[in-house]
Amino acid sequence: MSVSTTSPAGADGVRVVTVDHPPVNALSVSGWYELADAVRSAGREPGTRCVVLAAAGRGFNAGVDIKELQRDPGHDALIGANRGCAEAFSAVYACEVPVVAAVHGFCLGGGVGLVGNADAIVASEDAVFGLPELDRGALGAATHLARLVPQHLMRTLYYTSHTVTAAELLSHGSVWRVVPAPELMGAALELANEIAAKDGHLLRLAKAALNGIDPVDVRRSYRFEQGFTFEANLAGTAARVRDTFGKEA
């Protein structure tokens, strides 16, 4: 697992947190915590006025490392994944400054949890978003998908495990810009620089104020969802479905 934090040249007040965990940026329990720590640390630095959340490799994020769950005969990995995801999603949401997500390729499961809690999303033309949770023996992150698409579309996507494109999210107003893949970081940094040009103290107050008027407590809502994931696990349903992972025809 590799999470790096950098300060791009010519981007005063902007910190970029990049996840690089081949092959598909599916994060282990420790990986979710590492990401949470990096985002929190970047946001609390006095000189930071905007954080860009990005990823290297084939896609932005493929969610939880299902194989780690499969290797655990008990419940420790599942509990760890639940808590780790909650920590990472919360770190993005509660980051002291605005967070811009730069999304390319696949953004699935936990990836939707991350970008659904970001303040703004810039995506490449090849980006797709979805929750394959029902195909993986899990539940969760509908809380965050509901921040990206209208209610009935969210439910349809959730029940079917279908994905939506960046262009479709742009039409719903949840993505700021869609650009060719080579232009993604440039576009994300352009937005981050525009945000970071504002007064840092006011930005922190604005972030706290906007979180305070959210109609849904995303942290509480997501933890509620996770209770049903654990119930499915106790019932044996989760393991039965999860064991088909990687064996699809």
XYZ file of C-alpha atoms in Angstrom:
249
model
C 0.000 0.000 0.000
C 1.339 3.400 -0.904
C -0.218 6.755 -0.079
C 1.851 9.805 -0.919
C 1.269 13.479 -0.210
C 2.845 16.127 -2.408
C 2.784 19.875 -2.981
C 2.650 20.496 -6.748
C 4.753 23.291 -8.174
C 2.741 26.402 -8.865
C -0.129 25.270 -6.648
C 0.265 27.292 -3.476
C -1.844 25.936 -0.632
C -2.759 22.725 -2.482
C -1.801 19.269 -1.219
C -2.283 16.180 -3.402
C -2.929 12.829 -1.697
C -2.347 9.965 -4.141
C -3.193 6.295 -3.640
C -1.064 3.763 -5.512
C -1.933 0.166 -4.621
C -1.697 -2.134 -7.663
C -3.322 -3.772 -9.391
C -6.667 -1.985 -8.940
C -6.418 0.177 -5.812
C -8.631 -2.197 -3.804
C -7.608 -1.303 -0.268
C -6.849 -3.558 2.666
C -7.954 -2.682 6.183
C -4.627 -0.982 6.894
C -4.834 0.829 3.563
C -8.101 2.535 4.455
C -6.609 3.766 7.711
C -3.456 4.948 5.946
C -5.546 6.936 3.502
C -7.602 8.442 6.334
C -4.460 9.538 8.148
C -3.003 11.116 5.005
C -6.126 13.146 4.227
C -6.492 14.330 7.811
C -2.828 15.267 8.013
C -2.918 17.210 4.742
C -6.048 19.090 5.757
C -4.796 20.151 9.175
C -1.568 21.678 7.876
C -1.932 25.444 8.465
C -0.862 26.350 4.941
C -3.243 23.950 3.197
C -6.314 25.505 1.597
C -7.411 22.630 -0.657
C -6.688 18.894 -0.887
C -6.792 16.929 -4.144
C -7.513 13.215 -3.757
C -6.113 11.218 -6.674
C -4.930 7.734 -7.599
C -2.294 6.147 -9.790
C -2.722 3.111 -12.008
C -5.681 1.634 -13.842
C -8.461 3.279 -11.871
C -9.323 5.509 -8.952
C -10.509 2.879 -6.469
C -12.002 -0.624 -6.628
C -13.237 -0.655 -3.042
C -12.400 -3.173 -0.350
C -9.846 -5.945 -0.836
C -12.306 -8.843 -1.128
C -9.512 -11.413 -1.019
C -8.514 -10.186 2.434
C -12.052 -10.891 3.617
C -12.016 -14.324 1.976
C -8.822 -15.278 3.797
C -10.292 -14.539 7.224
C -12.317 -17.430 8.713
C -13.822 -15.104 11.312
C -15.151 -11.561 11.363
C -12.048 -9.502 12.133
C -11.325 -8.513 8.528
C -14.925 -7.505 7.907
C -15.087 -5.426 11.068
C -11.751 -3.877 10.165
C -12.893 -3.063 6.641
C -16.119 -1.541 7.945
C -14.271 0.652 10.397
C -11.458 1.491 7.989
C -13.863 2.599 5.269
C -15.811 4.675 7.778
C -12.566 6.343 8.861
C -11.444 7.125 5.302
C -14.835 8.424 4.178
C -15.109 10.526 7.325
C -11.598 11.909 6.820
C -12.596 13.211 3.391
C -15.885 14.621 4.643
C -14.432 16.214 7.779
C -11.194 17.409 6.159
C -10.683 20.947 7.418
C -10.423 22.310 3.866
C -12.269 21.488 0.630
C -11.389 18.197 -1.059
C -11.371 17.836 -4.855
C -11.507 14.241 -6.112
C -9.656 13.576 -9.385
C -11.249 10.400 -10.743
C -10.129 8.217 -13.625
C -11.107 4.727 -14.725
C -13.192 2.753 -12.258
C -14.591 4.272 -9.084
C -16.386 1.405 -7.373
C -17.629 0.549 -3.891
C -15.376 2.384 -1.469
C -14.358 4.703 -4.285
C -17.917 6.020 -4.386
C -17.724 6.458 -0.622
C -14.663 8.665 -1.041
C -15.888 10.840 -3.904
C -19.409 11.038 -2.511
C -17.918 12.770 0.534
C -15.614 15.038 -1.473
C -16.495 18.676 -2.023
C -15.991 18.575 -5.785
C -15.271 15.972 -8.456
C -13.278 16.305 -11.646
C -13.331 13.171 -13.798
C -11.712 11.816 -16.922
C -13.838 10.698 -19.856
C -13.173 7.036 -19.052
C -14.378 7.267 -15.436
C -17.270 5.047 -14.322
C -18.953 5.011 -10.929
C -20.907 2.237 -9.256
C -21.645 0.042 -6.269
C -21.190 -3.691 -6.997
C -21.906 -4.396 -3.324
C -24.752 -6.881 -3.872
C -22.440 -8.902 -6.127
C -19.781 -8.917 -3.400
C -21.868 -10.024 -0.422
C -21.945 -6.567 1.127
C -24.025 -3.448 1.580
C -23.055 0.183 2.046
C -22.136 3.499 0.400
C -25.674 4.102 -0.857
C -25.350 7.100 1.460
C -22.641 8.457 -0.826
C -24.117 7.396 -4.162
C -27.251 9.318 -3.152
C -25.099 12.462 -3.126
C -24.199 11.873 -6.788
C -27.464 10.840 -8.456
C -31.208 11.238 -7.860
C -32.936 8.858 -5.468
C -34.594 6.470 -7.929
C -31.496 6.198 -10.083
C -29.444 5.492 -6.954
C -31.754 2.630 -6.041
C -31.688 1.170 -9.542
C -27.902 1.351 -9.694
C -27.662 -0.237 -6.250
C -30.000 -3.140 -7.008
C -28.454 -3.886 -10.412
C -24.763 -3.107 -9.712
C -24.739 -1.070 -12.923
C -22.335 1.832 -13.339
C -22.772 5.386 -14.577
C -20.289 7.383 -16.612
C -18.656 10.659 -15.704
C -20.680 12.311 -18.474
C -23.916 11.089 -16.868
C -22.856 12.468 -13.496
C -21.998 15.748 -15.191
C -25.584 15.915 -16.430
C -26.796 15.474 -12.845
C -24.532 18.270 -11.643
C -22.419 16.141 -9.314
C -19.241 16.285 -11.419
C -17.653 19.680 -12.036
C -15.784 18.837 -15.239
C -15.141 15.853 -17.513
C -11.877 15.969 -19.436
C -9.667 13.651 -21.521
C -7.590 11.389 -19.276
C -4.253 13.158 -19.910
C -5.820 16.435 -18.767
C -7.309 15.128 -15.497
C -4.717 16.317 -12.997
C -4.374 19.643 -14.750
C -8.125 20.212 -14.514
C -8.260 19.091 -10.878
C -5.375 21.382 -9.951
C -6.987 24.266 -11.836
C -10.085 23.947 -9.656
C -8.004 23.401 -6.512
C -5.951 26.521 -7.275
C -9.108 28.571 -7.725
C -10.371 27.376 -4.350
C -6.981 27.817 -2.679
C -6.860 31.453 -3.822
C -9.499 32.235 -1.192
C -8.686 33.200 2.373
C -7.636 30.066 4.265
C -9.511 30.896 7.466
C -12.708 31.618 5.579
C -12.368 28.377 3.624
C -12.166 26.370 6.858
C -15.182 28.167 8.247
C -17.063 27.585 4.985
C -16.268 23.858 5.046
C -17.538 23.539 8.611
C -20.635 25.585 7.804
C -21.539 23.553 4.715
C -21.101 20.273 6.586
C -23.288 21.645 9.353
C -26.231 22.274 7.040
C -26.121 18.910 5.254
C -29.604 17.331 5.303
C -28.137 13.866 5.995
C -25.523 12.961 8.605
C -23.370 10.932 6.225
C -21.275 9.305 8.935
C -24.265 8.083 10.912
C -26.102 7.020 7.742
C -23.162 4.992 6.458
C -22.605 3.232 9.776
C -26.300 2.301 9.750
C -25.826 0.683 6.340
C -22.808 -1.239 7.584
C -24.917 -2.918 10.243
C -26.759 -4.756 7.486
C -23.459 -5.847 5.950
C -22.554 -7.470 9.234
C -26.021 -9.039 9.532
C -25.576 -10.584 6.066
C -22.224 -11.898 7.191
C -23.632 -13.483 10.345
C -26.410 -15.094 8.318
C -23.868 -16.689 5.964
C -25.296 -14.840 2.965
C -22.285 -12.564 2.577
C -19.765 -15.422 2.477
C -21.864 -17.396 -0.011
C -22.032 -14.448 -2.407
C -18.504 -13.232 -1.710
C -17.058 -16.654 -2.534
C -18.222 -16.227 -6.117
C -15.893 -13.229 -6.475
C -13.295 -13.900 -9.142
C -15.151 -17.002 -10.342
C -17.717 -15.322 -12.576
C -17.938 -16.848 -16.020
